[in-house]
Short mmCIF file of C-alpha atoms in Angstrom, two decimals:
data_model
loop_
_atom_site.label_atom_id
_atom_site.label_comp_id
_atom_site.label_asym_id
_atom_site.label_seq_id
_atom_site.Cartn_x
_atom_site.Cartn_y
_atom_site.Cartn_z
CA UNK A 1487 0.00 0.00 0.00
CA UNK A 1488 3.04 2.30 -0.06
CA UNK A 1489 4.28 4.70 2.59
CA UNK A 1490 0.85 5.78 3.82
CA UNK A 1491 -0.23 2.41 5.12
CA UNK A 1492 -1.35 4.01 8.36
CA UNK A 1493 -4.16 5.94 6.66
CA UNK A 1494 -7.74 4.78 7.09
CA UNK A 1495 -8.57 1.96 4.65
CA UNK A 1496 -11.14 4.03 2.74
CA UNK A 1497 -8.76 6.92 2.17
CA UNK A 1498 -8.59 8.36 -1.31
CA UNK A 1499 -7.65 6.63 -4.55
CA UNK A 1500 -4.99 4.19 -3.41
CA UNK A 1501 -7.18 2.27 -1.02
CA UNK A 1502 -9.90 1.37 -3.51
CA UNK A 1503 -8.28 0.86 -6.90
CA UNK A 1504 -6.57 -2.45 -6.23
CA UNK A 1505 -9.38 -4.85 -7.14
CA UNK A 1506 -12.51 -4.78 -9.20
CA UNK A 1507 -15.26 -4.24 -6.67
CA UNK A 1508 -16.33 -3.04 -3.28
CA UNK A 1509 -19.43 -3.38 -1.21
CA UNK A 1510 -22.39 -1.50 -2.63
CA UNK A 1511 -20.81 -0.45 -5.92
CA UNK A 1512 -20.63 -2.02 -9.38
CA UNK A 1513 -17.55 -3.52 -10.99
CA UNK A 1514 -15.09 -0.88 -12.10
CA UNK A 1515 -14.72 -0.87 -15.87
CA UNK A 1516 -10.96 -0.85 -16.36
CA UNK A 1517 -8.77 -2.70 -18.81
CA UNK A 1518 -7.01 -5.74 -17.36
CA UNK A 1519 -8.52 -5.86 -13.86
CA UNK A 1520 -10.04 -9.32 -13.72
CA UNK A 1521 -7.92 -10.26 -10.72
CA UNK A 1522 -10.53 -9.88 -7.99
CA UNK A 1523 -13.13 -11.88 -9.87
CA UNK A 1524 -10.66 -14.58 -10.75
CA UNK A 1525 -9.43 -14.85 -7.19
CA UNK A 1526 -12.98 -15.28 -5.89
CA UNK A 1527 -13.85 -17.83 -8.55
CA UNK A 1528 -10.68 -19.82 -7.89
CA UNK A 1529 -11.55 -19.75 -4.21
CA UNK A 1530 -15.05 -21.01 -4.93
CA UNK A 1531 -16.72 -17.72 -4.04
CA UNK A 1532 -19.25 -16.31 -6.51
CA UNK A 1533 -21.06 -13.14 -5.54
CA UNK A 1534 -24.81 -13.46 -5.65
CA UNK A 1535 -24.68 -17.11 -6.57
CA UNK A 1536 -27.73 -19.21 -5.92
CA UNK A 1537 -28.03 -22.99 -5.98
CA UNK A 1538 -25.64 -24.55 -8.45
CA UNK A 1539 -27.17 -25.56 -11.77
CA UNK A 1540 -25.61 -27.00 -14.90
CA UNK A 1541 -24.82 -24.51 -17.64
CA UNK A 1542 -26.36 -25.15 -21.07
CA UNK A 1543 -24.11 -27.15 -23.38
CA UNK A 1544 -21.66 -24.84 -25.18
CA UNK A 1545 -22.49 -23.92 -28.77
CA UNK A 1546 -19.91 -22.42 -31.12
CA UNK A 1547 -20.60 -18.71 -31.47
CA UNK A 1548 -20.25 -18.72 -35.24
CA UNK A 1549 -22.81 -21.50 -35.75
CA UNK A 1550 -26.29 -20.89 -37.10
CA UNK A 1551 -27.66 -21.79 -33.67
CA UNK A 1552 -26.30 -18.55 -32.16
CA UNK A 1553 -27.74 -15.10 -32.87
CA UNK A 1554 -25.81 -12.58 -34.93
CA UNK A 1555 -25.35 -10.57 -31.74
CA UNK A 1556 -25.13 -12.07 -28.26
CA UNK A 1557 -26.14 -9.43 -25.73
CA UNK A 1558 -26.89 -8.95 -22.07
CA UNK A 1559 -30.03 -10.72 -20.90
CA UNK A 1560 -29.65 -13.79 -23.09
CA UNK A 1561 -29.30 -17.32 -21.71
CA UNK A 1562 -28.09 -20.21 -23.86
CA UNK A 1563 -25.27 -22.51 -24.81
CA UNK A 1564 -23.92 -19.65 -26.91
CA UNK A 1565 -23.40 -17.68 -23.69
CA UNK A 1566 -21.76 -20.75 -22.13
CA UNK A 1567 -19.29 -20.80 -25.03
CA UNK A 1568 -18.73 -17.05 -24.72
CA UNK A 1569 -17.95 -17.35 -21.02
CA UNK A 1570 -15.53 -20.20 -21.67
CA UNK A 1571 -13.72 -18.13 -24.30
CA UNK A 1572 -13.54 -15.09 -22.02
CA UNK A 1573 -12.17 -17.26 -19.22
CA UNK A 1574 -9.46 -18.47 -21.60
CA UNK A 1575 -8.36 -14.83 -21.56
CA UNK A 1576 -8.34 -14.62 -17.75
CA UNK A 1577 -11.85 -13.31 -17.06
CA UNK A 1578 -12.60 -15.74 -14.22
CA UNK A 1579 -16.34 -15.92 -14.85
CA UNK A 1580 -18.75 -18.43 -13.36
CA UNK A 1581 -19.83 -20.42 -16.43
CA UNK A 1582 -23.61 -20.56 -16.12
CA UNK A 1583 -24.83 -19.65 -19.60
CA UNK A 1584 -26.40 -16.43 -18.25
CA UNK A 1585 -25.31 -13.16 -19.90
CA UNK A 1586 -25.42 -10.95 -16.81
CA UNK A 1587 -23.50 -7.90 -15.63
CA UNK A 1588 -20.26 -9.80 -14.93
CA UNK A 1589 -20.22 -11.26 -18.44
CA UNK A 1590 -21.01 -7.82 -19.87
CA UNK A 1591 -18.07 -6.39 -17.92
CA UNK A 1592 -15.77 -9.12 -19.23
CA UNK A 1593 -16.89 -8.57 -22.83
CA UNK A 1594 -16.19 -4.85 -22.59
CA UNK A 1595 -12.80 -5.51 -21.01
CA UNK A 1596 -11.90 -7.89 -23.82
CA UNK A 1597 -13.08 -5.48 -26.51
CA UNK A 1598 -11.09 -2.63 -25.04
CA UNK A 1599 -7.96 -4.77 -24.74
CA UNK A 1600 -8.17 -5.91 -28.37
CA UNK A 1601 -9.10 -2.57 -30.00
CA UNK A 1602 -12.68 -3.54 -30.75
CA UNK A 1603 -15.38 -0.91 -30.26
CA UNK A 1604 -16.45 -1.22 -26.62
CA UNK A 1605 -20.20 -1.73 -26.81
CA UNK A 1606 -20.65 -4.99 -24.89
CA UNK A 1607 -22.31 -6.68 -27.88
CA UNK A 1608 -20.78 -9.91 -29.15
CA UNK A 1609 -21.14 -9.55 -32.90
CA UNK A 1610 -19.12 -10.99 -35.81
CA UNK A 1611 -15.90 -9.08 -35.12
CA UNK A 1612 -15.84 -9.90 -31.41
CA UNK A 1613 -16.64 -13.57 -32.10
CA UNK A 1614 -13.87 -13.79 -34.69
CA UNK A 1615 -11.37 -12.13 -32.38
CA UNK A 1616 -12.26 -14.41 -29.48
CA UNK A 1617 -11.53 -17.52 -31.53
CA UNK A 1618 -8.42 -16.04 -33.17
CA UNK A 1619 -6.87 -15.24 -29.80
CA UNK A 1620 -8.29 -18.17 -27.85
CA UNK A 1621 -5.91 -19.72 -25.37
CA UNK A 1622 -5.95 -21.74 -22.22
CA UNK A 1623 -4.63 -19.19 -19.75
CA UNK A 1624 -4.85 -20.26 -16.10
CA UNK A 1625 -7.21 -18.19 -13.96
CA UNK A 1626 -5.57 -14.94 -12.88
CA UNK A 1627 -4.17 -14.71 -9.34
CA UNK A 1628 -3.45 -11.41 -7.59
CA UNK A 1629 0.32 -10.85 -7.74
CA UNK A 1630 0.37 -9.57 -4.16
CA UNK A 1631 -1.28 -12.69 -2.76
CA UNK A 1632 0.63 -15.45 -0.96
CA UNK A 1633 -0.14 -17.72 -3.92
CA UNK A 1634 2.39 -15.86 -6.09
CA UNK A 1635 6.18 -15.97 -5.59
CA UNK A 1636 8.02 -12.94 -4.22
CA UNK A 1637 9.61 -12.55 -7.64
CA UNK A 1638 7.75 -13.61 -10.79
CA UNK A 1639 10.41 -14.25 -13.43
CA UNK A 1640 10.87 -15.46 -16.98
CA UNK A 1641 10.11 -19.16 -17.26
CA UNK A 1642 7.29 -19.07 -14.70
CA UNK A 1643 3.84 -20.31 -15.71
CA UNK A 1644 0.43 -20.10 -14.09
CA UNK A 1645 -2.24 -17.72 -12.87
CA UNK A 1646 0.28 -15.22 -11.48
CA UNK A 1647 1.70 -14.80 -14.99
CA UNK A 1648 -1.84 -14.50 -16.41
CA UNK A 1649 -2.46 -11.61 -14.01
CA UNK A 1650 0.89 -10.03 -14.87
CA UNK A 1651 0.11 -10.13 -18.58
CA UNK A 1652 -3.37 -8.69 -18.02
CA UNK A 1653 -1.95 -5.81 -15.98
CA UNK A 1654 0.72 -5.08 -18.57
CA UNK A 1655 -2.07 -4.91 -21.15
CA UNK A 1656 -3.62 -2.12 -19.08
CA UNK A 1657 -0.46 -0.09 -19.63
CA UNK A 1658 -0.59 -0.57 -23.41
CA UNK A 1659 1.61 -3.64 -23.92
CA UNK A 1660 0.29 -6.08 -26.52
CA UNK A 1661 0.80 -9.62 -25.20
CA UNK A 1662 -0.77 -13.03 -25.55
CA UNK A 1663 -2.42 -13.70 -22.19
CA UNK A 1664 -1.41 -17.34 -21.89
CA UNK A 1665 0.06 -17.58 -18.39
CA UNK A 1666 3.53 -18.29 -19.82
CA UNK A 1667 6.31 -15.83 -18.87
CA UNK A 1668 8.27 -15.86 -22.12
CA UNK A 1669 10.60 -13.44 -23.85
CA UNK A 1670 7.80 -11.11 -24.96
CA UNK A 1671 6.48 -10.76 -21.43
CA UNK A 1672 10.01 -10.21 -20.11
CA UNK A 1673 10.57 -7.44 -22.66
CA UNK A 1674 7.28 -5.77 -21.66
CA UNK A 1675 8.21 -6.01 -17.96
CA UNK A 1676 11.59 -4.33 -18.55
CA UNK A 1677 9.96 -1.58 -20.59
CA UNK A 1678 7.35 -1.02 -17.89
CA UNK A 1679 10.03 -0.89 -15.20
CA UNK A 1680 12.12 1.61 -17.14
CA UNK A 1681 9.12 3.88 -17.75
CA UNK A 1682 8.28 3.87 -14.02
CA UNK A 1683 11.77 4.55 -12.68
CA UNK A 1684 12.30 0.97 -11.47
CA UNK A 1685 15.30 -1.31 -11.88
CA UNK A 1686 14.83 -2.78 -15.35
CA UNK A 1687 15.74 -6.38 -14.52
CA UNK A 1688 12.63 -8.16 -15.81
CA UNK A 1689 11.86 -9.58 -12.37
CA UNK A 1690 8.42 -8.76 -11.00
CA UNK A 1691 9.11 -8.12 -7.33
CA UNK A 1692 7.40 -6.02 -4.67
CA UNK A 1693 8.09 -2.61 -6.27
CA UNK A 1694 7.04 -3.70 -9.74
CA UNK A 1695 3.89 -5.36 -8.41
CA UNK A 1696 2.92 -2.20 -6.55
CA UNK A 1697 3.49 -0.05 -9.63
CA UNK A 1698 1.38 -2.42 -11.74
CA UNK A 1699 -1.56 -2.10 -9.36
CA UNK A 1700 -1.21 1.62 -8.70
CA UNK A 1701 -3.34 3.66 -11.08
CA UNK A 1702 -4.16 7.29 -11.53
CA UNK A 1703 -7.28 8.46 -13.30
CA UNK A 1704 -7.12 6.84 -16.68
CA UNK A 1705 -8.92 8.52 -19.57
CA UNK A 1706 -11.72 6.48 -21.07
CA UNK A 1707 -10.70 4.43 -24.09
CA UNK A 1708 -14.31 4.02 -25.18
CA UNK A 1709 -14.66 7.45 -26.79
CA UNK A 1710 -15.24 7.31 -30.53
CA UNK A 1711 -12.67 9.52 -32.27
CA UNK A 1712 -15.29 10.32 -34.93
CA UNK A 1713 -17.78 11.70 -32.42
CA UNK A 1714 -18.29 15.36 -31.54
CA UNK A 1715 -16.61 14.67 -28.19
CA UNK A 1716 -13.22 14.58 -29.94
CA UNK A 1717 -11.48 17.37 -31.90
CA UNK A 1718 -11.68 17.22 -35.68
CA UNK A 1719 -7.89 17.02 -35.71
CA UNK A 1720 -6.12 15.34 -32.78
CA UNK A 1721 -2.54 16.61 -32.63
CA UNK A 1722 0.61 16.45 -30.54
CA UNK A 1723 0.29 18.17 -27.17
CA UNK A 1724 -3.33 17.22 -26.56
CA UNK A 1725 -4.41 14.91 -23.75
CA UNK A 1726 -7.47 13.11 -22.44
CA UNK A 1727 -9.86 10.36 -23.41
CA UNK A 1728 -9.67 10.96 -27.17
CA UNK A 1729 -5.90 10.54 -27.09
CA UNK A 1730 -6.24 7.41 -24.94
CA UNK A 1731 -8.62 5.95 -27.55
CA UNK A 1732 -6.18 6.89 -30.31
CA UNK A 1733 -3.36 5.09 -28.51
CA UNK A 1734 -5.52 2.02 -27.94
CA UNK A 1735 -6.47 1.90 -31.62
CA UNK A 1736 -2.84 2.30 -32.70
CA UNK A 1737 -1.89 -0.59 -30.42
CA UNK A 1738 -4.58 -2.62 -32.14
CA UNK A 1739 -2.75 -1.87 -35.41
CA UNK A 1740 0.58 -3.20 -34.13
CA UNK A 1741 2.04 -0.36 -32.05
CA UNK A 1742 3.09 -0.73 -28.40
CA UNK A 1743 2.20 2.60 -26.80
CA UNK A 1744 1.49 3.35 -23.17
CA UNK A 1745 -2.22 4.24 -23.09
CA UNK A 1746 -1.74 7.31 -20.91
CA UNK A 1747 -3.94 9.84 -22.73
CA UNK A 1748 -1.00 12.13 -23.53
CA UNK A 1749 -0.11 12.83 -27.19
CA UNK A 1750 3.67 12.96 -26.96
CA UNK A 1751 6.57 12.20 -29.33
CA UNK A 1752 6.07 8.41 -29.23
CA UNK A 1753 2.39 8.73 -30.12
CA UNK A 1754 3.33 11.16 -32.90
CA UNK A 1755 5.83 8.66 -34.33
CA UNK A 1756 3.23 5.90 -34.17
CA UNK A 1757 0.63 8.05 -35.94
CA UNK A 1758 3.04 8.93 -38.75
CA UNK A 1759 4.05 5.28 -39.15
CA UNK A 1760 0.40 4.27 -39.35
CA UNK A 1761 -0.37 6.99 -41.87
CA UNK A 1762 2.57 5.98 -44.08
CA UNK A 1763 1.59 2.31 -44.03
CA UNK A 1764 -1.97 3.22 -45.05
CA UNK A 1765 -1.11 5.58 -47.90
CA UNK A 1766 -2.08 8.71 -45.96
CA UNK A 1767 -0.21 11.98 -45.61
CA UNK A 1768 2.21 11.34 -42.75
CA UNK A 1769 1.73 14.66 -40.99
CA UNK A 1770 1.00 13.27 -37.52
CA UNK A 1771 -2.41 14.94 -37.39
CA UNK A 1772 -5.30 12.57 -36.75
CA UNK A 1773 -8.03 13.98 -38.94
CA UNK A 1774 -11.08 12.38 -40.63
CA UNK A 1775 -9.09 10.20 -43.06
CA UNK A 1776 -6.74 8.87 -40.39
CA UNK A 1777 -9.66 8.21 -38.03
CA UNK A 1778 -11.50 6.28 -40.74
CA UNK A 1779 -8.41 4.16 -41.40
CA UNK A 1780 -7.94 3.47 -37.69
CA UNK A 1781 -11.48 2.16 -37.40
CA UNK A 1782 -11.27 0.09 -40.59
CA UNK A 1783 -11.70 -3.61 -39.78
CA UNK A 1784 -12.40 -2.83 -36.13
CA UNK A 1785 -16.15 -3.00 -36.32
CA UNK A 1786 -16.61 -4.47 -32.89
CA UNK A 1787 -19.54 -6.23 -31.35
CA UNK A 1788 -22.13 -5.08 -33.82
CA UNK A 1789 -21.58 -1.34 -33.67
CA UNK A 1790 -19.04 1.47 -33.80
CA UNK A 1791 -19.25 2.37 -30.13
CA UNK A 1792 -21.80 4.42 -28.26
CA UNK A 1793 -22.51 7.91 -29.60
CA UNK A 1794 -21.24 10.71 -27.37
CA UNK A 1795 -23.79 11.52 -24.63
CA UNK A 1796 -26.08 14.55 -25.08
CA UNK A 1797 -27.98 16.21 -22.25
CA UNK A 1798 -31.61 15.08 -22.49
CA UNK A 1799 -32.87 18.61 -21.93
CA UNK A 1800 -30.86 20.08 -24.80
CA UNK A 1801 -32.37 21.11 -28.12
CA UNK A 1802 -30.45 18.26 -29.74
CA UNK A 1803 -32.72 15.66 -28.11
CA UNK A 1804 -36.34 15.05 -29.14
CA UNK A 1805 -39.23 15.96 -26.86
CA UNK A 1806 -39.80 12.23 -26.39
CA UNK A 1807 -37.07 9.61 -26.60
CA UNK A 1808 -38.58 6.24 -27.50
CA UNK A 1809 -37.66 2.69 -28.39
CA UNK A 1810 -35.98 2.32 -31.76
CA UNK A 1811 -33.92 5.49 -31.55
CA UNK A 1812 -30.11 5.50 -31.56
CA UNK A 1813 -28.24 8.65 -30.58
CA UNK A 1814 -26.19 10.41 -27.94
CA UNK A 1815 -29.47 11.18 -26.21
CA UNK A 1816 -29.97 7.45 -25.69
CA UNK A 1817 -26.37 7.13 -24.45
CA UNK A 1818 -27.15 9.75 -21.81
CA UNK A 1819 -30.47 8.08 -20.98
CA UNK A 1820 -28.84 4.71 -20.43
CA UNK A 1821 -26.14 6.25 -18.27
CA UNK A 1822 -28.73 8.01 -16.12
CA UNK A 1823 -30.82 4.84 -15.79
CA UNK A 1824 -27.71 3.02 -14.59
CA UNK A 1825 -27.22 5.71 -11.96
CA UNK A 1826 -30.68 4.77 -10.71
CA UNK A 1827 -29.87 1.07 -10.45
CA UNK A 1828 -30.33 -0.31 -13.97
CA UNK A 1829 -27.57 -2.45 -15.46
CA UNK A 1830 -27.67 -1.57 -19.13
CA UNK A 1831 -25.06 -1.75 -21.83
CA UNK A 1832 -24.47 1.92 -22.64
CA UNK A 1833 -24.48 1.67 -26.43
CA UNK A 1834 -26.78 4.51 -27.48
CA UNK A 1835 -29.34 2.06 -28.85
CA UNK A 1836 -32.88 2.22 -27.35
CA UNK A 1837 -33.81 -1.44 -27.46
CA UNK A 1838 -36.12 -3.68 -25.41
CA UNK A 1839 -33.86 -3.77 -22.34
CA UNK A 1840 -33.65 0.02 -22.23
CA UNK A 1841 -37.40 0.22 -22.68
CA UNK A 1842 -37.90 -2.16 -19.76
CA UNK A 1843 -35.52 -0.11 -17.61
CA UNK A 1844 -37.39 3.09 -18.47
CA UNK A 1845 -40.72 1.52 -17.50
CA UNK A 1846 -39.27 0.21 -14.22
CA UNK A 1847 -37.94 3.67 -13.44
CA UNK A 1848 -41.26 5.33 -14.29
CA UNK A 1849 -43.16 2.91 -12.04
CA UNK A 1850 -40.71 3.52 -9.18
CA UNK A 1851 -41.14 7.29 -9.49
CA UNK A 1852 -44.93 7.22 -9.82
CA UNK A 1853 -44.89 8.38 -13.44
CA UNK A 1854 -47.03 7.23 -16.34
CA UNK A 1855 -45.52 3.90 -17.38
CA UNK A 1856 -45.36 4.20 -21.15
CA UNK A 1857 -41.65 3.77 -21.93
CA UNK A 1858 -41.57 7.27 -23.46
CA UNK A 1859 -38.87 9.54 -22.04
CA UNK A 1860 -40.61 12.89 -22.04
CA UNK A 1861 -40.40 16.00 -19.88
CA UNK A 1862 -41.43 14.40 -16.58
CA UNK A 1863 -39.23 11.33 -16.99
CA UNK A 1864 -36.24 13.47 -17.97
CA UNK A 1865 -36.76 15.66 -14.90
CA UNK A 1866 -37.00 12.61 -12.64
CA UNK A 1867 -33.86 11.10 -14.15
CA UNK A 1868 -31.87 14.20 -13.32
CA UNK A 1869 -33.71 14.56 -10.02
CA UNK A 1870 -32.61 17.61 -8.10
CA UNK A 1871 -29.33 17.53 -9.97
CA UNK A 1872 -28.62 20.48 -12.19
CA UNK A 1873 -26.27 19.50 -15.02
CA UNK A 1874 -23.10 21.64 -14.99
CA UNK A 1875 -23.43 25.00 -16.62
CA UNK A 1876 -21.02 26.29 -19.21
CA UNK A 1877 -18.05 28.24 -17.80
CA UNK A 1878 -19.09 31.75 -16.73
CA UNK A 1879 -17.25 34.64 -18.34
CA UNK A 1880 -14.32 35.50 -16.09
CA UNK A 1881 -14.52 34.48 -12.45
CA UNK A 1882 -11.02 33.14 -12.52
CA UNK A 1883 -8.94 31.76 -9.71
CA UNK A 1884 -10.77 33.78 -7.04
CA UNK A 1885 -13.85 31.59 -7.55
CA UNK A 1886 -12.08 28.22 -7.44
CA UNK A 1887 -12.64 27.60 -3.74
CA UNK A 1888 -16.23 28.89 -3.83
CA UNK A 1889 -17.14 26.49 -6.62
CA UNK A 1890 -15.33 23.56 -5.01
CA UNK A 1891 -16.89 24.10 -1.58
CA UNK A 1892 -20.35 24.22 -3.09
CA UNK A 1893 -19.84 20.60 -4.20
CA UNK A 1894 -18.95 19.24 -0.74
CA UNK A 1895 -21.21 16.32 0.10
CA UNK A 1896 -21.68 15.21 -3.52
CA UNK A 1897 -21.63 11.42 -3.44
CA UNK A 1898 -19.69 9.28 -5.87
CA UNK A 1899 -21.93 7.66 -8.48
CA UNK A 1900 -24.60 10.34 -8.28
CA UNK A 1901 -25.65 12.17 -11.43
CA UNK A 1902 -24.01 15.33 -10.09
CA UNK A 1903 -20.68 13.61 -9.49
CA UNK A 1904 -20.84 11.88 -12.85
CA UNK A 1905 -21.39 15.23 -14.55
CA UNK A 1906 -17.85 16.26 -13.59
CA UNK A 1907 -16.55 13.99 -16.35
CA UNK A 1908 -17.91 16.39 -18.95
CA UNK A 1909 -14.86 18.57 -18.33
CA UNK A 1910 -12.53 15.90 -19.70
CA UNK A 1911 -14.82 14.13 -22.15
CA UNK A 1912 -15.77 11.23 -19.89
CA UNK A 1913 -19.30 9.87 -19.57
CA UNK A 1914 -18.42 7.11 -17.11
CA UNK A 1915 -19.95 6.85 -13.68
CA UNK A 1916 -17.56 8.09 -11.00
CA UNK A 1917 -18.08 4.67 -9.42
CA UNK A 1918 -16.05 3.26 -12.32
CA UNK A 1919 -12.78 5.20 -12.19
CA UNK A 1920 -10.56 7.41 -10.04
CA UNK A 1921 -11.82 10.96 -10.52
CA UNK A 1922 -10.03 13.45 -8.23
CA UNK A 1923 -8.26 15.24 -11.12
CA UNK A 1924 -11.47 15.16 -13.13
CA UNK A 1925 -13.11 17.11 -10.30
CA UNK A 1926 -10.30 19.69 -10.33
CA UNK A 1927 -10.66 19.97 -14.12
CA UNK A 1928 -14.40 20.55 -13.73
CA UNK A 1929 -13.85 23.30 -11.15
CA UNK A 1930 -11.32 24.98 -13.45
CA UNK A 1931 -13.82 24.81 -16.29
CA UNK A 1932 -16.65 26.26 -14.21
CA UNK A 1933 -14.56 29.24 -13.14
CA UNK A 1934 -12.66 29.78 -16.37
CA UNK A 1935 -9.51 30.04 -14.22
CA UNK A 1936 -7.43 27.85 -16.52
CA UNK A 1937 -8.01 26.18 -19.86
CA UNK A 1938 -6.10 23.11 -18.73
CA UNK A 1939 -8.04 19.86 -18.31
CA UNK A 1940 -6.57 16.46 -17.48
CA UNK A 1941 -7.77 13.39 -15.64
CA UNK A 1942 -4.19 12.61 -14.54
CA UNK A 1943 -2.65 14.21 -11.44
CA UNK A 1944 0.77 13.99 -13.06
CA UNK A 1945 -0.46 16.17 -15.93
CA UNK A 1946 -1.40 19.00 -13.57
CA UNK A 1947 1.98 18.86 -11.86
CA UNK A 1948 3.86 18.75 -15.16
CA UNK A 1949 2.09 21.79 -16.57
CA UNK A 1950 2.49 23.76 -13.32
CA UNK A 1951 6.21 23.05 -13.23
CA UNK A 1952 6.46 24.18 -16.84
CA UNK A 1953 4.46 27.35 -16.12
CA UNK A 1954 1.81 26.57 -18.73
CA UNK A 1955 -1.94 27.33 -18.79
CA UNK A 1956 -1.64 30.04 -16.10
CA UNK A 1957 -0.38 27.39 -13.66
CA UNK A 1958 2.74 27.62 -11.54
CA UNK A 1959 4.25 25.99 -8.46
CA UNK A 1960 4.13 27.94 -5.20
CA UNK A 1961 5.68 27.33 -1.77
CA UNK A 1962 3.28 29.76 -0.06
CA UNK A 1963 -0.12 28.08 -0.41
CA UNK A 1964 -3.33 30.00 0.03
CA UNK A 1965 -7.04 29.14 -0.22
CA UNK A 1966 -8.01 28.38 -3.81
CA UNK A 1967 -4.66 26.89 -4.76
CA UNK A 1968 -4.50 23.33 -6.06
CA UNK A 1969 -2.52 20.72 -4.14
CA UNK A 1970 -1.16 17.44 -5.52
CA UNK A 1971 -0.09 14.51 -3.33
CA UNK A 1972 2.53 11.87 -4.13
CA UNK A 1973 1.72 9.11 -1.66
CA UNK A 1974 4.94 7.20 -2.42
CA UNK A 1975 7.14 10.26 -2.00
CA UNK A 1976 9.87 11.35 -4.37
CA UNK A 1977 7.81 14.20 -5.84
CA UNK A 1978 7.84 12.54 -9.26
CA UNK A 1979 4.04 12.10 -9.36
CA UNK A 1980 4.30 9.04 -11.58
CA UNK A 1981 3.20 5.45 -11.14
CA UNK A 1982 -0.40 6.27 -10.34
CA UNK A 1983 -0.01 6.65 -6.57
CA UNK A 1984 -1.24 10.25 -6.54
CA UNK A 1985 -4.16 12.42 -5.50
CA UNK A 1986 -5.21 16.06 -5.95
CA UNK A 1987 -7.52 18.60 -4.33
CA UNK A 1988 -8.10 22.29 -3.68
CA UNK A 1989 -6.71 24.17 -0.68
CA UNK A 1990 -9.38 25.41 1.73
CA UNK A 1991 -7.43 26.75 4.73
CA UNK A 1992 -3.74 26.96 5.70
CA UNK A 1993 -2.20 27.04 9.17
CA UNK A 1994 1.55 26.51 9.27
CA UNK A 1995 2.35 22.98 8.08
CA UNK A 1996 -1.30 21.97 8.32
CA UNK A 1997 -3.96 22.68 5.75
CA UNK A 1998 -7.45 21.56 4.81
CA UNK A 1999 -8.66 20.70 1.34
CA UNK A 2000 -11.74 20.09 -0.74
CA UNK A 2001 -11.18 16.83 -2.60
CA UNK A 2002 -13.14 14.70 -5.02
CA UNK A 2003 -12.81 10.91 -5.00
CA UNK A 2004 -12.03 10.88 -1.29
CA UNK A 2005 -13.33 9.02 1.75
CA UNK A 2006 -16.56 10.08 3.42
CA UNK A 2007 -15.78 11.11 7.04
CA UNK A 2008 -18.93 9.26 8.07
CA UNK A 2009 -17.76 6.05 6.45
CA UNK A 2010 -20.31 5.92 3.64
CA UNK A 2011 -19.68 6.24 -0.11
CA UNK A 2012 -16.73 8.32 -1.29
CA UNK A 2013 -17.37 11.73 -2.83
CA UNK A 2014 -16.41 15.39 -2.45
CA UNK A 2015 -15.37 16.10 1.14
CA UNK A 2016 -13.13 18.32 3.28
CA UNK A 2017 -9.86 16.72 4.45
CA UNK A 2018 -7.16 17.70 6.94
CA UNK A 2019 -3.62 17.37 5.55
CA UNK A 2020 -0.08 18.34 6.51
CA UNK A 2021 3.23 18.96 4.77
CA UNK A 2022 5.04 17.16 7.61
CA UNK A 2023 4.19 13.61 6.59
CA UNK A 2024 5.53 10.62 4.70
CA UNK A 2025 3.91 11.78 1.47
CA UNK A 2026 5.06 14.66 -0.71
CA UNK A 2027 2.93 17.58 -1.86
CA UNK A 2028 3.22 20.33 -4.43
CA UNK A 2029 1.03 23.42 -4.39
CA UNK A 2030 -0.16 24.81 -7.70
CA UNK A 2031 -1.10 28.47 -8.13
CA UNK A 2032 -3.67 29.39 -10.77
CA UNK A 2033 -3.27 32.92 -12.13
#
């Protein structure tokens, strides 16, 4: 857990990003994090399991007996086969032939890891990819458990290696997840170690394991580059979810980039190489032609990814949203329904399952149960939550603390908290990723204090140290400044073991903050809360002035 092991278990990002779940919240949708599920399955523990029953006999997905698209809610031998194939890639699913939320999660994870559009639908491309990459990987085992050796090294085989390969995939390395620590895995380990300031010896010991599990806010890789959420031309120097998607797609075309959401020199080189190999102008700018080429032959599970979400109350959405429609309005609808307890695939397609979820919601709220999402249903979906307004003219740094303090008490997973992602192009629930820097980005956007937005803590520190975007480092903190924490010390703010907030009060070495993605003092769900901090501790801090 690093140098802050004495902190309360629920504290901040580090304490709740190790596994895939926690009590009362859904599985976190992150690439390569099957470990918790696999560990429970291997231990014979299946959450929510009822009496054991035999799964339907497996049916090959490409046979005429299986539908063109296998989706959540179905139950058949086709789903049995799907679960077996996903488990061959380390998913650790209970094979019951039921396409539920855990199978949906595993499908999305697999699609993201193999550069298929992440829509949770198992169509022709996903089926083909599953068979093309099928293996017999042992069930993943958490590297930090007693079941794994102190040092995982080349030549080892088993579930510990499966987990290692899955985690390396999260950082952009393209590997066969087969549970066999060969030369390719050793090369990826050394590269990972070098990029994280570790001894590049290819041995996965305590420090390397910790770095593999530590994660900062990772931009979504499910954004469609062709949507309005992404710039028409993505160029060097940009950061965020669109860049993360770009890197993931390039990796699917044979590159080996770190999916960090930052368009740097390596990403530029990869873009130019891709453009050259596809007969495009090798200018390093990802415009319409390059985007189209990147998506060629990556059709995914029946669609091209969910359309970018659109606020239901905007003029871009119809007065009534009904079954049969497909748009960003439906993406937003499905996301909101999930906030209220539904478990839908967010694909922007208003099908029977979405219709059923709408009707359930309407009945729960005492509305007319007709499946039509009109004015009253829209209002109920947003509840008392007011979607974030556009940045006011001016306001600047003086308003940072006022805006941040007004959010105190906002609970993770609520529609209000999830709206913070709009600042960095994310439509995920805050229950699904680490979001402290997203919150800071949202506050900056609301005040107009800085044009900088990044879901990585390290990005904020880097730009402040460089003096960009009206950001600078200060040693005399005052209310309204931003403060970044490096829990491991060293002030390098890399490796994912970081956090960020906004200074509220200062008294000598002690200070209080307003932080998103932090522990509730009352022990309930995380959210936006006030914390007491100090500069005299085992962690390092840097204060960022916005002017």
